[in-house]
Short mmCIF file of C-alpha atoms and ligand atoms in Angstrom, two decimals:
data_model
loop_
_atom_site.label_atom_id
_atom_site.label_comp_id
_atom_site.label_asym_id
_atom_site.label_seq_id
_atom_site.Cartn_x
_atom_site.Cartn_y
_atom_site.Cartn_z
CA UNK A 1 6.77 -3.45 19.26
CA UNK A 2 8.85 -3.05 16.11
CA UNK A 3 8.99 0.27 14.33
CA UNK A 4 5.90 1.30 12.40
CA UNK A 5 6.43 2.58 8.86
CA UNK A 6 4.38 5.32 7.25
CA UNK A 7 3.74 5.25 3.51
CA UNK A 8 2.25 8.58 2.37
CA UNK A 9 0.06 8.13 -0.71
CA UNK A 10 1.02 10.55 -3.47
CA UNK A 11 -2.54 10.20 -4.80
CA UNK A 12 -3.32 13.08 -2.43
CA UNK A 13 -0.39 15.22 -3.63
CA UNK A 14 -0.52 17.97 -6.27
CA UNK A 15 0.02 16.04 -9.54
CA UNK A 16 1.86 19.04 -10.99
CA UNK A 17 4.36 18.96 -8.14
CA UNK A 18 5.28 15.30 -7.81
CA UNK A 19 9.04 15.86 -7.52
CA UNK A 20 8.39 18.23 -4.65
CA UNK A 21 5.99 15.72 -3.06
CA UNK A 22 8.56 12.89 -2.96
CA UNK A 23 11.17 15.26 -1.53
CA UNK A 24 8.71 16.48 1.09
CA UNK A 25 7.70 12.94 2.08
CA UNK A 26 11.32 12.19 2.94
CA UNK A 27 11.71 15.44 4.90
CA UNK A 28 8.48 14.81 6.78
CA UNK A 29 9.77 11.43 7.96
CA UNK A 30 7.82 9.14 5.60
CA UNK A 31 9.33 5.72 4.93
CA UNK A 32 7.86 4.67 1.58
CA UNK A 33 6.24 6.43 -1.38
CA UNK A 34 2.84 4.75 -1.84
CA UNK A 35 1.74 4.85 -5.50
CA UNK A 36 -1.88 4.02 -6.32
CA UNK A 37 -2.13 2.60 -9.84
CA UNK A 38 -5.74 2.48 -11.06
CA UNK A 39 -6.94 1.28 -14.47
CA UNK A 40 -10.58 2.40 -14.57
CA UNK A 41 -11.63 -1.28 -14.83
CA UNK A 42 -10.74 -2.97 -11.54
CA UNK A 43 -11.70 0.28 -9.82
CA UNK A 44 -13.84 3.14 -11.14
CA UNK A 45 -10.95 5.60 -11.31
CA UNK A 46 -7.78 6.24 -13.33
CA UNK A 47 -4.49 7.46 -11.97
CA UNK A 48 -1.16 6.78 -13.65
CA UNK A 49 1.14 4.01 -14.83
CA UNK A 50 4.78 3.04 -15.29
CA UNK A 51 6.08 6.38 -16.66
CA UNK A 52 5.01 8.19 -13.50
CA UNK A 53 6.52 5.48 -11.27
CA UNK A 54 9.76 5.79 -13.25
CA UNK A 55 9.79 9.56 -12.81
CA UNK A 56 9.05 9.30 -9.09
CA UNK A 57 11.75 6.68 -8.58
CA UNK A 58 14.26 9.02 -10.19
CA UNK A 59 13.52 11.74 -7.65
CA UNK A 60 12.90 9.58 -4.61
CA UNK A 61 15.46 8.39 -2.09
CA UNK A 62 12.71 6.35 -0.43
CA UNK A 63 11.48 2.96 -1.67
CA UNK A 64 8.51 2.99 -4.03
CA UNK A 65 5.49 1.01 -2.85
CA UNK A 66 3.32 0.29 -5.91
CA UNK A 67 -0.29 -0.66 -5.16
CA UNK A 68 -1.77 -2.01 -8.37
CA UNK A 69 -5.55 -1.75 -8.69
CA UNK A 70 -5.60 -3.14 -12.22
CA UNK A 71 -6.95 -6.26 -13.90
CA UNK A 72 -4.51 -8.95 -14.98
CA UNK A 73 -1.58 -7.50 -13.02
CA UNK A 74 0.61 -10.39 -14.30
CA UNK A 75 0.79 -8.47 -17.60
CA UNK A 76 2.43 -5.45 -15.97
CA UNK A 77 4.22 -6.38 -12.74
CA UNK A 78 7.63 -6.73 -14.39
CA UNK A 79 7.22 -3.35 -16.05
CA UNK A 80 6.48 -1.73 -12.69
CA UNK A 81 9.58 -3.42 -11.22
CA UNK A 82 11.67 -2.11 -14.12
CA UNK A 83 10.19 1.36 -13.62
CA UNK A 84 11.64 1.38 -10.12
CA UNK A 85 9.02 -0.06 -7.78
CA UNK A 86 10.54 -1.77 -4.73
CA UNK A 87 7.34 -3.38 -3.47
CA UNK A 88 4.62 -4.45 -5.92
CA UNK A 89 1.22 -5.32 -4.49
CA UNK A 90 -1.87 -6.38 -6.41
CA UNK A 91 -5.38 -7.70 -5.73
CA UNK A 92 -5.62 -11.51 -6.16
CA UNK A 93 -9.22 -11.25 -7.42
CA UNK A 94 -7.91 -9.16 -10.34
CA UNK A 95 -5.42 -11.81 -11.42
CA UNK A 96 -5.77 -14.91 -13.61
CA UNK A 97 -2.57 -16.39 -12.17
CA UNK A 98 -1.64 -15.06 -8.74
CA UNK A 99 1.34 -17.37 -8.20
CA UNK A 100 2.84 -16.48 -11.54
CA UNK A 101 2.46 -12.75 -10.91
CA UNK A 102 4.15 -13.12 -7.51
CA UNK A 103 6.98 -15.14 -9.05
CA UNK A 104 7.55 -12.50 -11.74
CA UNK A 105 7.97 -9.82 -9.05
CA UNK A 106 10.31 -12.03 -7.00
CA UNK A 107 12.38 -12.83 -10.08
CA UNK A 108 13.04 -9.10 -10.43
CA UNK A 109 14.42 -9.07 -6.88
CA UNK A 110 11.52 -7.02 -5.53
CA UNK A 111 9.12 -7.51 -2.62
CA UNK A 112 5.64 -8.73 -3.47
CA UNK A 113 2.30 -8.30 -1.75
CA UNK A 114 -1.38 -9.15 -2.01
CA UNK A 115 -4.16 -6.65 -1.29
CA UNK A 116 -7.67 -7.36 -0.06
CA UNK A 117 -10.67 -5.09 -0.34
CA UNK A 118 -12.92 -4.96 2.75
CA UNK A 119 -15.28 -7.64 1.38
CA UNK A 120 -12.52 -10.10 0.47
CA UNK A 121 -11.62 -12.75 3.09
CA UNK A 122 -8.12 -13.55 4.33
CA UNK A 123 -8.63 -17.10 3.01
CA UNK A 124 -7.95 -15.64 -0.46
CA UNK A 125 -4.31 -15.05 0.40
CA UNK A 126 -3.74 -18.15 2.53
CA UNK A 127 -2.45 -20.27 -0.41
CA UNK A 128 0.25 -17.67 -1.08
CA UNK A 129 1.65 -17.14 2.41
CA UNK A 130 4.88 -18.90 1.47
CA UNK A 131 5.43 -16.43 -1.38
CA UNK A 132 4.42 -12.98 -0.17
CA UNK A 133 6.29 -10.29 1.78
CA UNK A 134 3.32 -8.00 2.44
CA UNK A 135 -0.41 -8.32 3.08
CA UNK A 136 -2.26 -5.10 2.29
CA UNK A 137 -5.53 -4.78 4.16
CA UNK A 138 -7.77 -2.20 2.51
CA UNK A 139 -9.67 -0.27 5.18
CA UNK A 140 -11.78 1.48 2.51
CA UNK A 141 -12.91 0.17 -0.89
CA UNK A 142 -10.07 0.71 -3.35
CA UNK A 143 -10.58 3.52 -5.84
CA UNK A 144 -10.40 6.88 -4.13
CA UNK A 145 -8.45 8.77 -1.50
CA UNK A 146 -10.14 10.62 1.33
CA UNK A 147 -12.66 7.94 2.34
CA UNK A 148 -13.64 7.09 5.92
CA UNK A 149 -11.87 4.21 7.68
CA UNK A 150 -14.08 1.11 7.97
CA UNK A 151 -13.86 0.12 11.66
CA UNK A 152 -14.40 -3.62 11.01
CA UNK A 153 -10.96 -3.59 9.35
CA UNK A 154 -9.37 -3.67 12.82
CA UNK A 155 -10.61 -7.23 13.39
CA UNK A 156 -9.31 -8.29 10.00
CA UNK A 157 -5.87 -6.83 10.81
CA UNK A 158 -5.83 -8.86 14.04
CA UNK A 159 -6.86 -12.01 12.17
CA UNK A 160 -4.16 -11.39 9.57
CA UNK A 161 -1.59 -11.05 12.34
CA UNK A 162 -2.61 -14.42 13.84
CA UNK A 163 -2.57 -16.06 10.42
CA UNK A 164 0.94 -14.73 9.75
CA UNK A 165 2.23 -15.77 13.19
CA UNK A 166 0.91 -19.27 12.57
CA UNK A 167 2.62 -19.52 9.20
CA UNK A 168 5.98 -18.66 10.77
CA UNK A 169 7.19 -16.36 7.99
CA UNK A 170 7.92 -12.65 8.29
CA UNK A 171 5.13 -10.95 6.36
CA UNK A 172 4.38 -7.27 6.92
CA UNK A 173 0.81 -6.04 7.39
CA UNK A 174 0.08 -2.82 5.50
CA UNK A 175 -3.17 -0.94 6.13
CA UNK A 176 -4.53 1.40 3.47
CA UNK A 177 -7.45 3.83 3.52
CA UNK A 178 -8.80 6.42 5.93
CA UNK A 179 -5.78 6.30 8.25
CA UNK A 180 -5.58 9.38 10.50
CA UNK A 181 -3.62 10.60 13.51
CA UNK A 182 -6.70 9.67 15.56
CA UNK A 183 -7.19 6.05 14.51
CA UNK A 184 -3.50 5.12 14.01
CA UNK A 185 -3.24 3.92 17.62
CA UNK A 186 -5.94 1.26 17.13
CA UNK A 187 -4.58 0.22 13.73
CA UNK A 188 -1.07 -0.26 15.11
CA UNK A 189 -2.37 -2.13 18.15
CA UNK A 190 -4.34 -4.46 15.91
CA UNK A 191 -1.07 -5.48 14.25
CA UNK A 192 -0.22 -3.11 11.39
CA UNK A 193 3.42 -2.65 10.38
CA UNK A 194 2.95 -0.13 7.54
CA UNK A 195 0.31 2.61 7.55
CA UNK A 196 -0.63 4.22 4.25
CA UNK A 197 -2.02 7.73 4.60
CA UNK A 198 -2.97 10.19 1.88
CA UNK A 199 -5.51 12.78 2.84
CA UNK A 200 -4.58 12.97 6.53
CA UNK A 201 -1.00 13.87 5.62
CA UNK A 202 -1.36 16.00 2.52
CA UNK A 203 -4.25 18.07 3.87
CA UNK A 204 -2.66 18.48 7.30
CA UNK A 205 -1.54 21.96 8.32
CA UNK A 206 1.70 20.34 9.45
CA UNK A 207 2.32 17.08 7.52
CA UNK A 208 5.56 16.39 9.39
CA UNK A 209 3.71 16.52 12.69
CA UNK A 210 0.95 14.27 11.28
CA UNK A 211 3.54 11.62 10.33
CA UNK A 212 5.29 11.94 13.70
CA UNK A 213 1.95 11.51 15.48
CA UNK A 214 1.02 8.42 13.43
CA UNK A 215 4.43 6.86 14.12
CA UNK A 216 4.28 7.51 17.85
CA UNK A 217 0.73 6.23 18.25
CA UNK A 218 1.63 3.31 20.48
C1 DX5 B 301 -7.40 3.94 -2.25
C2 DX5 B 301 -5.91 3.93 -2.22
C3 DX5 B 301 -5.31 4.54 -1.02
C4 DX5 B 301 -5.60 6.00 -0.82
C5 DX5 B 301 -5.39 6.33 0.62
O1 DX5 B 301 -7.83 3.17 -3.32
O2 DX5 B 301 -5.42 2.60 -2.31
O3 DX5 B 301 -3.90 4.33 -1.00
O4 DX5 B 301 -4.80 6.83 -1.59
O5 DX5 B 301 -5.79 7.64 0.81
P1 DX5 B 301 -6.48 8.11 2.16
O6 DX5 B 301 -5.43 8.02 3.24
O7 DX5 B 301 -6.84 9.53 1.86
O8 DX5 B 301 -7.66 7.23 2.44
ZN1 ZN B 302 -3.21 2.31 -1.95
#
């Protein structure tokens, strides 16, 4: 099994101590800085935009993984790339032109991904398998950190893995929402390559140990 990556979500960090959070994530053994961008329209919550990503990128030695939960992402993907995002992922149901948005990210030399909420089928991303680098399977409904993992997501991760194997391209499976040290084993065994975790890392007594446990859960 290839190495599993952990992407701590800074949504669960102290927003007044973001520089410290990105430094800590590196020290704790995290691999990517997961940034949740919410616009209050696609999801019923607001977080932050390009200026914060730019500030984080300045302080971070780790790649920035931008998860856009915004409508019409094609209007902003280039700006997030310019701000320093290394992976830009958006929800296809939020976009008026998915292919174009993916192309804009690629043209900036960045990795692109598509995200699916629990009620959105894998068939929605099938037409774009030749373009994407990452499939992000939401294991909670996008909008808030600290929700409970939806167990049915495990089947979807397995189906995504088969779909990717059949297409013959290297596409990473990222799983986002309710990931803990307890369920990481099942998530990894279902086929996940990148595990996003917010609450279970930032509220852990020992975040470094939490990341180590998630990574060694196989
Ligand atoms: C939810 C976000 C997640 C969230 C994960 O909309 O996309 O990235 O921050 O947080 P936890 O691990 O607490 O569910
Ligand atoms: Zn996310």
